[in-house]
């Protein structure tokens, strides 16, 4: 019986998927674990599900000796040592689409609130002031939205923004097909100069670190607002603070931060704390009941498909092999170093043991090769041991028929 271990209060929809597939040994934890507690919880786990707080490093991977796959029930996967996982034969799956609508709605809601100066008005009413002035308050209709990063979320933000009457520009390092009436902007500088609202939807990493810095913030249209629901590393917070204090920017909304609290009762440390034209939210862009239910189902289905058939479609660190119905008595999953002659040599080993290959798929990714092979007979323990000891083999598993 396969054991599934889920951390960080993953939505019950995931458990429903596992149980419907026959995996009834599902262990759940309401929070993230660290150190020895995490390692202890991983004992006997064949698949694990985490969100953003669980740090699945090389030590955690080494402790999970029975593990076959990792599911990140979120978009990001930087909490996992992806290279170590791949070389250990562990595909990592995530949910790149399931919370798209939730993030898009948050972004547009914040844009409306900032343009209307609602955070400031709200604070002043609580403080005993009844300030009805319309100064500095604007409708969103007719304004220009600049989207930096026109992927799944960015493009949906643009589509919804047009329904509100906005003009949409976008800038992306890759050529993207515009949706509706959105227009590509050839340079970031030009987008910043024209946009009343700038929203970020780029991945983390060295290429996007502090792309909004003193120089680029200065290029933004005076009175514009900035929204970041992407990654905390993409905005220079000190530079943003300066541009807000100077009045160059009218406001900002941030859902992600360079350093985020690790627990509910740990305060955020930021120079933006207390500014009445800034909305700060605790990384909740995808935190709606609808998105969490969708994420639970999406990632669980990917894990089930891998455990049952070896299909790795959607893995972020692994050669992607699509689902293939079983065509033999047994199936061998073989992860190996991507070197010439490996598949021919493996085929010879099967032939040596009198097994005919009746179905096979192979995909490579960087230094890895992953093959799914169906054979028409029984794979003995001796043959399995030989395949695992084969030069260049990183992992080899056997699945029974009936996939």
mmCIF file with all atom_site columns, C-alpha atoms in Angstrom, residues 115-215:
data_model
loop_
_atom_site.group_PDB
_atom_site.id
_atom_site.type_symbol
_atom_site.label_atom_id
_atom_site.label_alt_id
_atom_site.label_comp_id
_atom_site.label_asym_id
_atom_site.label_entity_id
_atom_site.label_seq_id
_atom_site.pdbx_PDB_ins_code
_atom_site.Cartn_x
_atom_site.Cartn_y
_atom_site.Cartn_z
_atom_site.occupancy
_atom_site.B_iso_or_equiv
_atom_site.pdbx_formal_charge
_atom_site.auth_seq_id
_atom_site.auth_comp_id
_atom_site.auth_asym_id
_atom_site.auth_atom_id
_atom_site.pdbx_PDB_model_num
ATOM 1   C CA . UNK A 1 115 ? -6.750  54.412 -7.627  1.00 0.00 ? 115 UNK A CA 1
ATOM 2   C CA . UNK A 1 116 ? -9.666  55.408 -5.369  1.00 0.00 ? 116 UNK A CA 1
ATOM 3   C CA . UNK A 1 117 ? -7.320  55.946 -2.374  1.00 0.00 ? 117 UNK A CA 1
ATOM 4   C CA . UNK A 1 118 ? -9.441  53.533 -0.342  1.00 0.00 ? 118 UNK A CA 1
ATOM 5   C CA . UNK A 1 119 ? -6.655  52.360 2.032   1.00 0.00 ? 119 UNK A CA 1
ATOM 6   C CA . UNK A 1 120 ? -6.049  55.958 3.116   1.00 0.00 ? 120 UNK A CA 1
ATOM 7   C CA . UNK A 1 121 ? -9.786  56.815 3.325   1.00 0.00 ? 121 UNK A CA 1
ATOM 8   C CA . UNK A 1 122 ? -10.473 53.678 5.339   1.00 0.00 ? 122 UNK A CA 1
ATOM 9   C CA . UNK A 1 123 ? -7.692  54.475 7.811   1.00 0.00 ? 123 UNK A CA 1
ATOM 10  C CA . UNK A 1 124 ? -8.863  58.061 8.270   1.00 0.00 ? 124 UNK A CA 1
ATOM 11  C CA . UNK A 1 125 ? -12.440 57.005 9.025   1.00 0.00 ? 125 UNK A CA 1
ATOM 12  C CA . UNK A 1 126 ? -11.144 54.613 11.675  1.00 0.00 ? 126 UNK A CA 1
ATOM 13  C CA . UNK A 1 127 ? -9.122  57.498 13.094  1.00 0.00 ? 127 UNK A CA 1
ATOM 14  C CA . UNK A 1 128 ? -12.195 59.737 13.334  1.00 0.00 ? 128 UNK A CA 1
ATOM 15  C CA . UNK A 1 129 ? -11.914 61.789 10.124  1.00 0.00 ? 129 UNK A CA 1
ATOM 16  C CA . UNK A 1 130 ? -14.715 62.195 7.553   1.00 0.00 ? 130 UNK A CA 1
ATOM 17  C CA . UNK A 1 131 ? -12.737 63.195 4.454   1.00 0.00 ? 131 UNK A CA 1
ATOM 18  C CA . UNK A 1 132 ? -15.078 63.148 1.427   1.00 0.00 ? 132 UNK A CA 1
ATOM 19  C CA . UNK A 1 133 ? -12.735 64.853 -1.005  1.00 0.00 ? 133 UNK A CA 1
ATOM 20  C CA . UNK A 1 134 ? -12.330 63.376 -4.495  1.00 0.00 ? 134 UNK A CA 1
ATOM 21  C CA . UNK A 1 135 ? -8.801  64.713 -4.842  1.00 0.00 ? 135 UNK A CA 1
ATOM 22  C CA . UNK A 1 136 ? -6.439  62.052 -6.173  1.00 0.00 ? 136 UNK A CA 1
ATOM 23  C CA . UNK A 1 137 ? -9.237  59.493 -6.625  1.00 0.00 ? 137 UNK A CA 1
ATOM 24  C CA . UNK A 1 138 ? -9.806  58.040 -10.090 1.00 0.00 ? 138 UNK A CA 1
ATOM 25  C CA . UNK A 1 139 ? -11.949 55.492 -11.897 1.00 0.00 ? 139 UNK A CA 1
ATOM 26  C CA . UNK A 1 140 ? -10.183 52.481 -13.358 1.00 0.00 ? 140 UNK A CA 1
ATOM 27  C CA . UNK A 1 141 ? -12.072 52.865 -16.646 1.00 0.00 ? 141 UNK A CA 1
ATOM 28  C CA . UNK A 1 142 ? -9.915  54.485 -19.300 1.00 0.00 ? 142 UNK A CA 1
ATOM 29  C CA . UNK A 1 143 ? -6.649  53.925 -17.431 1.00 0.00 ? 143 UNK A CA 1
ATOM 30  C CA . UNK A 1 144 ? -3.675  52.005 -18.811 1.00 0.00 ? 144 UNK A CA 1
ATOM 31  C CA . UNK A 1 145 ? -2.597  48.749 -17.224 1.00 0.00 ? 145 UNK A CA 1
ATOM 32  C CA . UNK A 1 146 ? 0.998   47.664 -17.777 1.00 0.00 ? 146 UNK A CA 1
ATOM 33  C CA . UNK A 1 147 ? 1.604   43.944 -17.285 1.00 0.00 ? 147 UNK A CA 1
ATOM 34  C CA . UNK A 1 148 ? 5.175   42.763 -16.816 1.00 0.00 ? 148 UNK A CA 1
ATOM 35  C CA . UNK A 1 149 ? 5.164   39.042 -17.583 1.00 0.00 ? 149 UNK A CA 1
ATOM 36  C CA . UNK A 1 150 ? 2.347   37.918 -19.880 1.00 0.00 ? 150 UNK A CA 1
ATOM 37  C CA . UNK A 1 151 ? 1.959   34.304 -18.807 1.00 0.00 ? 151 UNK A CA 1
ATOM 38  C CA . UNK A 1 152 ? -1.025  32.429 -17.402 1.00 0.00 ? 152 UNK A CA 1
ATOM 39  C CA . UNK A 1 153 ? -1.816  35.007 -14.726 1.00 0.00 ? 153 UNK A CA 1
ATOM 40  C CA . UNK A 1 154 ? -0.679  38.135 -16.539 1.00 0.00 ? 154 UNK A CA 1
ATOM 41  C CA . UNK A 1 155 ? -2.788  37.405 -19.598 1.00 0.00 ? 155 UNK A CA 1
ATOM 42  C CA . UNK A 1 156 ? -5.893  36.728 -17.501 1.00 0.00 ? 156 UNK A CA 1
ATOM 43  C CA . UNK A 1 157 ? -5.359  39.976 -15.589 1.00 0.00 ? 157 UNK A CA 1
ATOM 44  C CA . UNK A 1 158 ? -5.308  41.735 -18.936 1.00 0.00 ? 158 UNK A CA 1
ATOM 45  C CA . UNK A 1 159 ? -8.513  40.077 -20.140 1.00 0.00 ? 159 UNK A CA 1
ATOM 46  C CA . UNK A 1 160 ? -10.391 41.010 -16.957 1.00 0.00 ? 160 UNK A CA 1
ATOM 47  C CA . UNK A 1 161 ? -8.949  44.535 -17.008 1.00 0.00 ? 161 UNK A CA 1
ATOM 48  C CA . UNK A 1 162 ? -10.283 45.142 -20.514 1.00 0.00 ? 162 UNK A CA 1
ATOM 49  C CA . UNK A 1 163 ? -13.755 44.155 -19.301 1.00 0.00 ? 163 UNK A CA 1
ATOM 50  C CA . UNK A 1 164 ? -13.426 47.033 -16.824 1.00 0.00 ? 164 UNK A CA 1
ATOM 51  C CA . UNK A 1 165 ? -12.564 49.433 -19.623 1.00 0.00 ? 165 UNK A CA 1
ATOM 52  C CA . UNK A 1 166 ? -8.799  49.535 -19.238 1.00 0.00 ? 166 UNK A CA 1
ATOM 53  C CA . UNK A 1 167 ? -6.232  49.802 -21.997 1.00 0.00 ? 167 UNK A CA 1
ATOM 54  C CA . UNK A 1 168 ? -3.742  46.928 -21.644 1.00 0.00 ? 168 UNK A CA 1
ATOM 55  C CA . UNK A 1 169 ? -0.047  46.879 -22.469 1.00 0.00 ? 169 UNK A CA 1
ATOM 56  C CA . UNK A 1 170 ? 2.328   44.036 -21.693 1.00 0.00 ? 170 UNK A CA 1
ATOM 57  C CA . UNK A 1 171 ? 6.044   43.357 -21.766 1.00 0.00 ? 171 UNK A CA 1
ATOM 58  C CA . UNK A 1 172 ? 7.556   39.865 -21.798 1.00 0.00 ? 172 UNK A CA 1
ATOM 59  C CA . UNK A 1 173 ? 11.003  38.509 -22.609 1.00 0.00 ? 173 UNK A CA 1
ATOM 60  C CA . UNK A 1 174 ? 9.311   35.944 -24.869 1.00 0.00 ? 174 UNK A CA 1
ATOM 61  C CA . UNK A 1 175 ? 7.055   36.688 -27.809 1.00 0.00 ? 175 UNK A CA 1
ATOM 62  C CA . UNK A 1 176 ? 3.452   36.183 -26.672 1.00 0.00 ? 176 UNK A CA 1
ATOM 63  C CA . UNK A 1 177 ? 0.199   36.236 -28.595 1.00 0.00 ? 177 UNK A CA 1
ATOM 64  C CA . UNK A 1 178 ? -1.925  39.127 -27.259 1.00 0.00 ? 178 UNK A CA 1
ATOM 65  C CA . UNK A 1 179 ? -5.400  38.303 -25.974 1.00 0.00 ? 179 UNK A CA 1
ATOM 66  C CA . UNK A 1 180 ? -8.334  40.610 -26.755 1.00 0.00 ? 180 UNK A CA 1
ATOM 67  C CA . UNK A 1 181 ? -6.982  44.114 -27.459 1.00 0.00 ? 181 UNK A CA 1
ATOM 68  C CA . UNK A 1 182 ? -3.798  43.915 -25.390 1.00 0.00 ? 182 UNK A CA 1
ATOM 69  C CA . UNK A 1 183 ? -0.676  45.266 -27.071 1.00 0.00 ? 183 UNK A CA 1
ATOM 70  C CA . UNK A 1 184 ? 2.895   44.140 -26.651 1.00 0.00 ? 184 UNK A CA 1
ATOM 71  C CA . UNK A 1 185 ? 5.341   46.818 -25.551 1.00 0.00 ? 185 UNK A CA 1
ATOM 72  C CA . UNK A 1 186 ? 8.808   46.414 -27.076 1.00 0.00 ? 186 UNK A CA 1
ATOM 73  C CA . UNK A 1 187 ? 10.600  47.864 -24.065 1.00 0.00 ? 187 UNK A CA 1
ATOM 74  C CA . UNK A 1 188 ? 10.004  47.878 -20.324 1.00 0.00 ? 188 UNK A CA 1
ATOM 75  C CA . UNK A 1 189 ? 10.781  51.593 -20.196 1.00 0.00 ? 189 UNK A CA 1
ATOM 76  C CA . UNK A 1 190 ? 8.021   52.431 -22.662 1.00 0.00 ? 190 UNK A CA 1
ATOM 77  C CA . UNK A 1 191 ? 5.487   50.366 -20.726 1.00 0.00 ? 191 UNK A CA 1
ATOM 78  C CA . UNK A 1 192 ? 6.399   52.048 -17.445 1.00 0.00 ? 192 UNK A CA 1
ATOM 79  C CA . UNK A 1 193 ? 6.133   55.524 -18.937 1.00 0.00 ? 193 UNK A CA 1
ATOM 80  C CA . UNK A 1 194 ? 2.591   54.919 -20.212 1.00 0.00 ? 194 UNK A CA 1
ATOM 81  C CA . UNK A 1 195 ? 0.978   52.852 -17.450 1.00 0.00 ? 195 UNK A CA 1
ATOM 82  C CA . UNK A 1 196 ? -1.265  54.128 -14.668 1.00 0.00 ? 196 UNK A CA 1
ATOM 83  C CA . UNK A 1 197 ? -1.119  50.716 -13.001 1.00 0.00 ? 197 UNK A CA 1
ATOM 84  C CA . UNK A 1 198 ? 1.878   48.388 -13.272 1.00 0.00 ? 198 UNK A CA 1
ATOM 85  C CA . UNK A 1 199 ? 1.491   44.756 -12.200 1.00 0.00 ? 199 UNK A CA 1
ATOM 86  C CA . UNK A 1 200 ? 4.237   42.144 -12.013 1.00 0.00 ? 200 UNK A CA 1
ATOM 87  C CA . UNK A 1 201 ? 3.777   38.513 -13.048 1.00 0.00 ? 201 UNK A CA 1
ATOM 88  C CA . UNK A 1 202 ? 7.313   37.246 -13.603 1.00 0.00 ? 202 UNK A CA 1
ATOM 89  C CA . UNK A 1 203 ? 9.144   34.222 -12.155 1.00 0.00 ? 203 UNK A CA 1
ATOM 90  C CA . UNK A 1 204 ? 11.817  34.543 -9.503  1.00 0.00 ? 204 UNK A CA 1
ATOM 91  C CA . UNK A 1 205 ? 15.511  34.080 -10.161 1.00 0.00 ? 205 UNK A CA 1
ATOM 92  C CA . UNK A 1 206 ? 18.595  36.047 -11.096 1.00 0.00 ? 206 UNK A CA 1
ATOM 93  C CA . UNK A 1 207 ? 17.126  37.463 -14.323 1.00 0.00 ? 207 UNK A CA 1
ATOM 94  C CA . UNK A 1 208 ? 14.200  39.139 -12.534 1.00 0.00 ? 208 UNK A CA 1
ATOM 95  C CA . UNK A 1 209 ? 15.788  40.104 -9.220  1.00 0.00 ? 209 UNK A CA 1
ATOM 96  C CA . UNK A 1 210 ? 14.981  43.758 -8.432  1.00 0.00 ? 210 UNK A CA 1
ATOM 97  C CA . UNK A 1 211 ? 13.719  44.492 -11.924 1.00 0.00 ? 211 UNK A CA 1
ATOM 98  C CA . UNK A 1 212 ? 11.759  47.244 -10.203 1.00 0.00 ? 212 UNK A CA 1
ATOM 99  C CA . UNK A 1 213 ? 14.586  49.289 -8.752  1.00 0.00 ? 213 UNK A CA 1
ATOM 100 C CA . UNK A 1 214 ? 15.455  52.978 -8.401  1.00 0.00 ? 214 UNK A CA 1
ATOM 101 C CA . UNK A 1 215 ? 15.937  53.335 -12.161 1.00 0.00 ? 215 UNK A CA 1
#
